[in-house]
PDB file of C-alpha atoms in Angstrom:
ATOM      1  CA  UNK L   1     -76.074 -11.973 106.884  1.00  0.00           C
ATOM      2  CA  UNK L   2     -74.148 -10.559 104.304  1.00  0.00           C
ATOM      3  CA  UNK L   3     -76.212  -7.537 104.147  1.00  0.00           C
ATOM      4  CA  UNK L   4     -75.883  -6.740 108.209  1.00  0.00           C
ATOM      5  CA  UNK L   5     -72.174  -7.104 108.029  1.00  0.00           C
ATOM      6  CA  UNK L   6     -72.052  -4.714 105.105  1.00  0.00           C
ATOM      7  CA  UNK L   7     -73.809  -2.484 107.004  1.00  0.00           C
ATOM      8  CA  UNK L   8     -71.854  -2.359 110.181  1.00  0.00           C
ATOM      9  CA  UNK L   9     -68.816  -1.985 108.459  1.00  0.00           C
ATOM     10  CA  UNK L  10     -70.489   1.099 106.592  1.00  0.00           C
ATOM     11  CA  UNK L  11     -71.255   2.492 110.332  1.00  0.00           C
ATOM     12  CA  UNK L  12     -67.870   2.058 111.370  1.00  0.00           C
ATOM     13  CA  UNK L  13     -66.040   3.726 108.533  1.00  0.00           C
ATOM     14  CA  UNK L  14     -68.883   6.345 109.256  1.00  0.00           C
ATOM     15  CA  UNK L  15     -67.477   6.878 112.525  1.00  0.00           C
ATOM     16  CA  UNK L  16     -64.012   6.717 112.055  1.00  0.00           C
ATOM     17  CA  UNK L  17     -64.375   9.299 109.365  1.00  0.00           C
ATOM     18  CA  UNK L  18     -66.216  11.464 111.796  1.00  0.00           C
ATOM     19  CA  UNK L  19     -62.975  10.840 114.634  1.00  0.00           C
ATOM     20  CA  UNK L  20     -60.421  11.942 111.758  1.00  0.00           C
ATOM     21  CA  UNK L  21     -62.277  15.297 111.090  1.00  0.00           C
ATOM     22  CA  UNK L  22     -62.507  16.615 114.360  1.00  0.00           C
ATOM     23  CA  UNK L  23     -60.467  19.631 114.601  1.00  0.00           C
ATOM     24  CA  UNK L  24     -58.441  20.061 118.113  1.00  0.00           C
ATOM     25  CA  UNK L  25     -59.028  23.235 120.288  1.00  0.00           C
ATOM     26  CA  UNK L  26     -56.087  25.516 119.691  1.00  0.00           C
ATOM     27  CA  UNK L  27     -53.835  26.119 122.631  1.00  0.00           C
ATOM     28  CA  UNK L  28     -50.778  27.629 123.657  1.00  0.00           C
ATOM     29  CA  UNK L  29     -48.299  26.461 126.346  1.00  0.00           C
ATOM     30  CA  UNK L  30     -45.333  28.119 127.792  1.00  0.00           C
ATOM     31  CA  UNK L  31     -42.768  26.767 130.220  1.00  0.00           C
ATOM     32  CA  UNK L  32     -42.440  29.836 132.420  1.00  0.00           C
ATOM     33  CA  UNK L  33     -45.229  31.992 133.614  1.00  0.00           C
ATOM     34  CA  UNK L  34     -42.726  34.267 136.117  1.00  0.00           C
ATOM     35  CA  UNK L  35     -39.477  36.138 136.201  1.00  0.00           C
ATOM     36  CA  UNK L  36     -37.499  37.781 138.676  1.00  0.00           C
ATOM     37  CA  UNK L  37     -35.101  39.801 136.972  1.00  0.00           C
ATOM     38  CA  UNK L  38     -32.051  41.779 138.428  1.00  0.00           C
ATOM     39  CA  UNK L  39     -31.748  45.842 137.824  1.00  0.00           C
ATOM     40  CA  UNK L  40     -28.638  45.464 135.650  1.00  0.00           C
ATOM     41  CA  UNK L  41     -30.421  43.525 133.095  1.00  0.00           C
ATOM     42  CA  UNK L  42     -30.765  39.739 132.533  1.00  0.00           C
ATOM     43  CA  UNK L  43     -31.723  37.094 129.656  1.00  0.00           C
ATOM     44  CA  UNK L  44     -34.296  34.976 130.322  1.00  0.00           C
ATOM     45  CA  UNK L  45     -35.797  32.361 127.681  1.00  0.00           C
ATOM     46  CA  UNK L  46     -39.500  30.715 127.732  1.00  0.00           C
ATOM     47  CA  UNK L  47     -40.480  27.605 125.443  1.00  0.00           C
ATOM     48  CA  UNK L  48     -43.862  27.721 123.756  1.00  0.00           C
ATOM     49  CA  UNK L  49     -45.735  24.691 122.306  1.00  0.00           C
ATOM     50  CA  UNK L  50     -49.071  25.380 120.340  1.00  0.00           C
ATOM     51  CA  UNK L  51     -51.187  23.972 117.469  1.00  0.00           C
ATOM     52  CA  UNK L  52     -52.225  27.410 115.766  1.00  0.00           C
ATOM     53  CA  UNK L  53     -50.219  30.221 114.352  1.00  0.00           C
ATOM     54  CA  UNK L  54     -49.347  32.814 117.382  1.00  0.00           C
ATOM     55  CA  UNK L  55     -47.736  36.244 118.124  1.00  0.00           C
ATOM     56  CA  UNK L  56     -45.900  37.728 121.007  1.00  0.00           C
ATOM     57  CA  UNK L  57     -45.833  41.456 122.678  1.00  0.00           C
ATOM     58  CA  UNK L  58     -43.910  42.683 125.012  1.00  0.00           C
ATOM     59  CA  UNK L  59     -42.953  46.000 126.644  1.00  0.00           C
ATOM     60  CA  UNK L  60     -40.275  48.858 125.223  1.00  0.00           C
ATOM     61  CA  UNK L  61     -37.888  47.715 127.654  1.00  0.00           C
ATOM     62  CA  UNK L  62     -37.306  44.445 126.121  1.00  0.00           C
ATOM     63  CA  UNK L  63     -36.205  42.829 123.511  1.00  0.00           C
ATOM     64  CA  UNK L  64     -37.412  39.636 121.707  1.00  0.00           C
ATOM     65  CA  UNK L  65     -35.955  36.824 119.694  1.00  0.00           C
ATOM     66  CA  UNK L  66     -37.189  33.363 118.564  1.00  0.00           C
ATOM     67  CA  UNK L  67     -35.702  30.507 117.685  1.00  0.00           C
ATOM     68  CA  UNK L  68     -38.139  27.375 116.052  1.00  0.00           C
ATOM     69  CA  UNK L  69     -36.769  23.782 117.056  1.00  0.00           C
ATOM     70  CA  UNK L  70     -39.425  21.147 115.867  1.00  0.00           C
ATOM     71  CA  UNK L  71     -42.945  21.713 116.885  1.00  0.00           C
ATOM     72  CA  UNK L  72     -41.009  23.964 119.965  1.00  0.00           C
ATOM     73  CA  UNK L  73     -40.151  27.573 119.714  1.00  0.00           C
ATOM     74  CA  UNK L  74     -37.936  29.650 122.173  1.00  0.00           C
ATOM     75  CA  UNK L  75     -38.357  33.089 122.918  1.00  0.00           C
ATOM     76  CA  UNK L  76     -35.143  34.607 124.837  1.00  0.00           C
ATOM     77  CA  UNK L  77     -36.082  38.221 126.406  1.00  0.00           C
ATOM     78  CA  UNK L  78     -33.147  40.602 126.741  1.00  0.00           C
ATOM     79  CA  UNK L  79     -34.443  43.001 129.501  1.00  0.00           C
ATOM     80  CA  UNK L  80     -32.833  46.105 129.899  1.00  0.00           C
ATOM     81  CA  UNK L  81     -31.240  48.089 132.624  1.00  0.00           C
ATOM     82  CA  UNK L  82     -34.064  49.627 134.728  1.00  0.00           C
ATOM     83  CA  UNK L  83     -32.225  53.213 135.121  1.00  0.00           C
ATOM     84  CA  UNK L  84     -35.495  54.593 137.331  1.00  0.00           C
ATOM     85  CA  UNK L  85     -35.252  54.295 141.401  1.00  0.00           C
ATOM     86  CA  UNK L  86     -38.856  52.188 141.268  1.00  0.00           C
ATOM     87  CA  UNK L  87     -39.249  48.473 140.741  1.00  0.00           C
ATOM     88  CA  UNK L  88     -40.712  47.635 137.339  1.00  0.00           C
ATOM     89  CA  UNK L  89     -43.988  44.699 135.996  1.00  0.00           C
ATOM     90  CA  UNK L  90     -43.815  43.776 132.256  1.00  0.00           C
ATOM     91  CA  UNK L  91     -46.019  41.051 130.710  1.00  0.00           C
ATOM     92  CA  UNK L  92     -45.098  38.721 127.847  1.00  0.00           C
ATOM     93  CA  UNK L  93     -48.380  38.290 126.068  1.00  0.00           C
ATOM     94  CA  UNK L  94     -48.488  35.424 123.376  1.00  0.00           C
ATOM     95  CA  UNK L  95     -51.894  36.148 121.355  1.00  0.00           C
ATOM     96  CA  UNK L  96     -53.375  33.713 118.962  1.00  0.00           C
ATOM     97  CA  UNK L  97     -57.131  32.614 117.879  1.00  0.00           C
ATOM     98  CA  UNK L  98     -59.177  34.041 121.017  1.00  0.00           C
ATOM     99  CA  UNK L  99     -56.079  32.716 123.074  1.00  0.00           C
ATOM    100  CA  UNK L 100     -54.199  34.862 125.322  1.00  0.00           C
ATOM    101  CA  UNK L 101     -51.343  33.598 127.715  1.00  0.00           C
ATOM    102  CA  UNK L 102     -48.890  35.831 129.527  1.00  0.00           C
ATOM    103  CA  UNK L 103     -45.945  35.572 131.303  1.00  0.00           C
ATOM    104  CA  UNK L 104     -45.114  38.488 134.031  1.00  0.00           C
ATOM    105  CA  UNK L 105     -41.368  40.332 134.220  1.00  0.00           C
ATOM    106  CA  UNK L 106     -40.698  42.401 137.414  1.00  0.00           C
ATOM    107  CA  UNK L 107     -37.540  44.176 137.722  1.00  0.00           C
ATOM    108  CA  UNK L 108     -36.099  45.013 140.847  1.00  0.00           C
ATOM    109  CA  UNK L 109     -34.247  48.807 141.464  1.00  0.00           C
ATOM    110  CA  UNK L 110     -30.162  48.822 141.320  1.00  0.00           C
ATOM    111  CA  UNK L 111     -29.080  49.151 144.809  1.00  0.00           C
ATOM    112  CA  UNK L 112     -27.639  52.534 146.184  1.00  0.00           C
ATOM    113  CA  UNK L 113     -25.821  52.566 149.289  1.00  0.00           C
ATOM    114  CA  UNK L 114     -25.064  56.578 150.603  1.00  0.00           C
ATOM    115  CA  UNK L 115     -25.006  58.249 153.666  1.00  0.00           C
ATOM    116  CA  UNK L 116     -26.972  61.658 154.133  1.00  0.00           C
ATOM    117  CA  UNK L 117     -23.825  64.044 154.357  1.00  0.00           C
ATOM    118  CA  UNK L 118     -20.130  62.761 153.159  1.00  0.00           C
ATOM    119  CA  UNK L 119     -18.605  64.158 156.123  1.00  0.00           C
ATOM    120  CA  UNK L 120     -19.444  63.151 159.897  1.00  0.00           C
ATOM    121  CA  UNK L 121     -17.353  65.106 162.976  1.00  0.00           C
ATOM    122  CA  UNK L 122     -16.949  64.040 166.504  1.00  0.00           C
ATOM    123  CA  UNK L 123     -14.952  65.848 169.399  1.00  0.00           C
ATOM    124  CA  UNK L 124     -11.351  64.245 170.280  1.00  0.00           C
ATOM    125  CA  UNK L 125     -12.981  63.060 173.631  1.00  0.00           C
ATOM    126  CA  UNK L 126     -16.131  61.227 171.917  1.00  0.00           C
ATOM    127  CA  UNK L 127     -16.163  57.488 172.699  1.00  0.00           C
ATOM    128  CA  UNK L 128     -18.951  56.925 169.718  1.00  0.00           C
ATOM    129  CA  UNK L 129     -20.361  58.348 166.870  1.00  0.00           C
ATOM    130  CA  UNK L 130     -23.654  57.378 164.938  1.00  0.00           C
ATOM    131  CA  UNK L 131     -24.022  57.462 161.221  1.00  0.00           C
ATOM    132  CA  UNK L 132     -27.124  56.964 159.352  1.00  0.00           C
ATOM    133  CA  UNK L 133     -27.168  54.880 156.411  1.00  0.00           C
ATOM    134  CA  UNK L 134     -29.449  54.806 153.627  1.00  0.00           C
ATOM    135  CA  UNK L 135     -29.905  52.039 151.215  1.00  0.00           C
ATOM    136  CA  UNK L 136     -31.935  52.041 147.883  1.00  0.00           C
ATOM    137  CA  UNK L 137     -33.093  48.701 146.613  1.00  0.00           C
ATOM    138  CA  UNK L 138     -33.008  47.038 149.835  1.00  0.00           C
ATOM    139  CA  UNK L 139     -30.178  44.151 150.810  1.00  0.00           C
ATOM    140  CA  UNK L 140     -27.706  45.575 153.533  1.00  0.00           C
ATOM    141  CA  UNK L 141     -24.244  46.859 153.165  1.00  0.00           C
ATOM    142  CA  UNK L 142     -21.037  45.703 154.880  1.00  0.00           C
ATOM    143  CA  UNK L 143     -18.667  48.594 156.002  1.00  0.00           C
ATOM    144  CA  UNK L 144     -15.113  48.739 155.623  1.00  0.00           C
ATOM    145  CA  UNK L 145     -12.515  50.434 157.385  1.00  0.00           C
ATOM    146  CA  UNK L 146      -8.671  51.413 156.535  1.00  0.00           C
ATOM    147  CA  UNK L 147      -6.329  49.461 158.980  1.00  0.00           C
ATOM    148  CA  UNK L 148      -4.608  52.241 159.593  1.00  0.00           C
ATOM    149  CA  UNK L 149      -7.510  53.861 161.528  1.00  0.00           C
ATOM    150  CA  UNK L 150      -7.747  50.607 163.216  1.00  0.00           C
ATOM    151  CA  UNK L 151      -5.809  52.129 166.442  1.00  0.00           C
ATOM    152  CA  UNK L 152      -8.676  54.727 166.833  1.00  0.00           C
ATOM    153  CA  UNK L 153     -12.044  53.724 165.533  1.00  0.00           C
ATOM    154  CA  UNK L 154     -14.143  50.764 165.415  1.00  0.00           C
ATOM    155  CA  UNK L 155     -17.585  49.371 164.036  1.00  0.00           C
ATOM    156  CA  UNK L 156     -19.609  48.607 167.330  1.00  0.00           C
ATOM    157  CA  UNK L 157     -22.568  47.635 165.446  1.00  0.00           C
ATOM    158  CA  UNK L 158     -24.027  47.897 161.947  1.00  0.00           C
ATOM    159  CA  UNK L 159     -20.878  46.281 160.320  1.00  0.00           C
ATOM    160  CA  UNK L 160     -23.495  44.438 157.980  1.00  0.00           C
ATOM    161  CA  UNK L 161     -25.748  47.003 158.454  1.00  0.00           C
ATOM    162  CA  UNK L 162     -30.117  46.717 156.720  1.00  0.00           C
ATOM    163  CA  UNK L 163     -29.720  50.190 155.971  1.00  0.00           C
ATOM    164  CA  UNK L 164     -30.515  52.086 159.387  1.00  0.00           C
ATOM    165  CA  UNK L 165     -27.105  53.587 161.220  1.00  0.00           C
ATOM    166  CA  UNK L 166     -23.446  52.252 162.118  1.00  0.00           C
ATOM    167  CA  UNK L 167     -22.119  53.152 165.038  1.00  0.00           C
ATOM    168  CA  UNK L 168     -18.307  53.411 165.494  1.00  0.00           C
ATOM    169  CA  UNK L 169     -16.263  53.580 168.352  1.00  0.00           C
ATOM    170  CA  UNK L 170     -13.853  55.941 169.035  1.00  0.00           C
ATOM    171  CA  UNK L 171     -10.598  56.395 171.066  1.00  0.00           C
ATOM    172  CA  UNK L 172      -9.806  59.845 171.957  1.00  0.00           C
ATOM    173  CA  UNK L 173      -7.855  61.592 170.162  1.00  0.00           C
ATOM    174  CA  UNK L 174      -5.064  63.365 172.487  1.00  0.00           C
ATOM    175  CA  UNK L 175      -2.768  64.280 169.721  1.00  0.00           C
ATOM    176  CA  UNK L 176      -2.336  68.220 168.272  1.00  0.00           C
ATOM    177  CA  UNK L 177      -3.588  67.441 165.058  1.00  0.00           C
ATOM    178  CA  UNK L 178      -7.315  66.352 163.882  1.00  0.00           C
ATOM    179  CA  UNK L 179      -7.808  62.888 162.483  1.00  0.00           C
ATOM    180  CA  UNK L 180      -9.483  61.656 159.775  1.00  0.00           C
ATOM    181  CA  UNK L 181     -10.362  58.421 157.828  1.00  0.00           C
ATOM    182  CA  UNK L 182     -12.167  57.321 155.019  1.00  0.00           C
ATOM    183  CA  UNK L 183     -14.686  54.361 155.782  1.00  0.00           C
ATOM    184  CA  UNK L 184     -16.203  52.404 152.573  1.00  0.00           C
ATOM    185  CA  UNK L 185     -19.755  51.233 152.252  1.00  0.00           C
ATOM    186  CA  UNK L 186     -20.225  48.524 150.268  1.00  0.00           C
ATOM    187  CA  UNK L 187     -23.679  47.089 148.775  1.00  0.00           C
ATOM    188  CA  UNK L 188     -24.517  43.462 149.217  1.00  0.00           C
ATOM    189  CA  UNK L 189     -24.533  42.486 145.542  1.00  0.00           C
ATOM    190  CA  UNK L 190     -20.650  44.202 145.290  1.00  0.00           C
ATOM    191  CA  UNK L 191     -22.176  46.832 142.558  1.00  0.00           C
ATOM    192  CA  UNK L 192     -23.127  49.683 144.760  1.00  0.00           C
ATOM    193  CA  UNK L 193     -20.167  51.499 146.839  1.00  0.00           C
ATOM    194  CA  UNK L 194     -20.105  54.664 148.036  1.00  0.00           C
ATOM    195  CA  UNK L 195     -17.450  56.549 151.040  1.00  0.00           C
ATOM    196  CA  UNK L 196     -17.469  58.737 154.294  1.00  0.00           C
ATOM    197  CA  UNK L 197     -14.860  61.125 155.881  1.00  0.00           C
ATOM    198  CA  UNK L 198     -15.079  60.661 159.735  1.00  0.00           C
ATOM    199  CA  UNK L 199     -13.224  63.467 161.272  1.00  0.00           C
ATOM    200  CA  UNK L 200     -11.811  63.862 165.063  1.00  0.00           C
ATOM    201  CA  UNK L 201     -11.359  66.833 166.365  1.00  0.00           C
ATOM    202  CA  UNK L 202      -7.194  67.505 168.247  1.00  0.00           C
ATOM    203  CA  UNK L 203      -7.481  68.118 171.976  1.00  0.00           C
ATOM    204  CA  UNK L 204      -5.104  70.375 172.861  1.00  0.00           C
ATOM    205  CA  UNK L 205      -3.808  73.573 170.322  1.00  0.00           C
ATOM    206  CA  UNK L 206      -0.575  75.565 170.446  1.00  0.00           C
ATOM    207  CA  UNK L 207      -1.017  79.199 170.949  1.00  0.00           C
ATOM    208  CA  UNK L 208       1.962  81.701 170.589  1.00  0.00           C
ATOM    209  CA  UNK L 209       2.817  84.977 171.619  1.00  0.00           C
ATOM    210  CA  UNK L 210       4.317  87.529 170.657  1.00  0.00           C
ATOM    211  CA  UNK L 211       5.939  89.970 173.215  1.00  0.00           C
ATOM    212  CA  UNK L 212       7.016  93.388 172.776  1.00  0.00           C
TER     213      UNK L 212
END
């Protein structure tokens, strides 16, 4: 009896040795797998956890720093201005041991609101006037005009316009001297502005002559 008891507990340690030795499949594991980032630059931090020895890439147009707490490190990505009119994909790529695990970065374009020409004219007896509007980075715009041209012209549509026309209305202008006023376009995020001169044409002139 002895003998059989002896040997089981032989077995066991046997197999609890064997459980000890095993050796765990490396791994990484990150908290974030996708960022939206804005044109103007941004921070953005993601938290890896992994059981082997790891390093990180990343594209020229960021910048990387870690900071170890525990068995978790943080990496916070400084992304930089994206100073190019197209939309941007960066990867994150943590490499370790046959491992590879990425996390994607797209960057949108800074918005650009303009209009085509920076002067628009309309007779002294036009009743509208249409102005395209162009808008880079998509959003929409809001419009904004001077109170004191508030006797004389108007937003009939557009106001917060998706980046096709604004159309104003006008009141005609039966004075001798040509009008003028300077209406603001403003982007939706507040960091894109731009201006245009609307001009209005005097209905009646004052000719003199001269007799001899």
């Amino acid at each position: 009896m002895k003998k059989v008891i002896l040997v089981l507990i032989c077995i066991l340690a046997i197999i609890s040795c064997s459980k000890n030795n095993e050796v765990a499949a490396p791994y990484i594991s990150l908290t974030e797998s996708v960022f939206e980032v804005s044109a103007y630059g941004e921070k953005v931090s993601v938290s890896v956890m992994s059981n082997v020895a790891w390093t990180v890439f990343a594209d020229r147009w960021m910048e990387l720093k870690c900071q170890k707490k525990g068995d978790e490190t943080t990496v916070t990505v400084t992304v930089q201005e994206n100073e190019s009119d197209k939309e941007r994909l960066g990867f994150l790529s943590f490499e370790a041991s046959g491992i590879t695990e990425k996390v994607q970065i797209r960057q949108g374009v800074k918005e650009v609101v303009y209009t085509p020409y920076s002067e628009y004219y309309a007779q002294w007896d036009a009743v509208e006037l249409k102005v395209p509007v162009k808008i880079i980075g998509g959003g929409s715009c809001t419009v904004q005009v001077p109170e004191s041209a508030s006797g004389w012209i108007s937003i009939v549509s557009g106001e917060n316009t998706n980046g096709k026309e604004l159309l104003f209305n006008l009141e005609p202008n039966n004075s001798e001297e040509v009008r003028s006023v300077e209406v603001k376009l403003v982007g939706n995020n507040g960091m894109s502005e731009s201006f245009v001169k609307i001009i209005q044409g005097a209905s009646k002139y004052v000719l003199t002559y001269t007799t001899t």
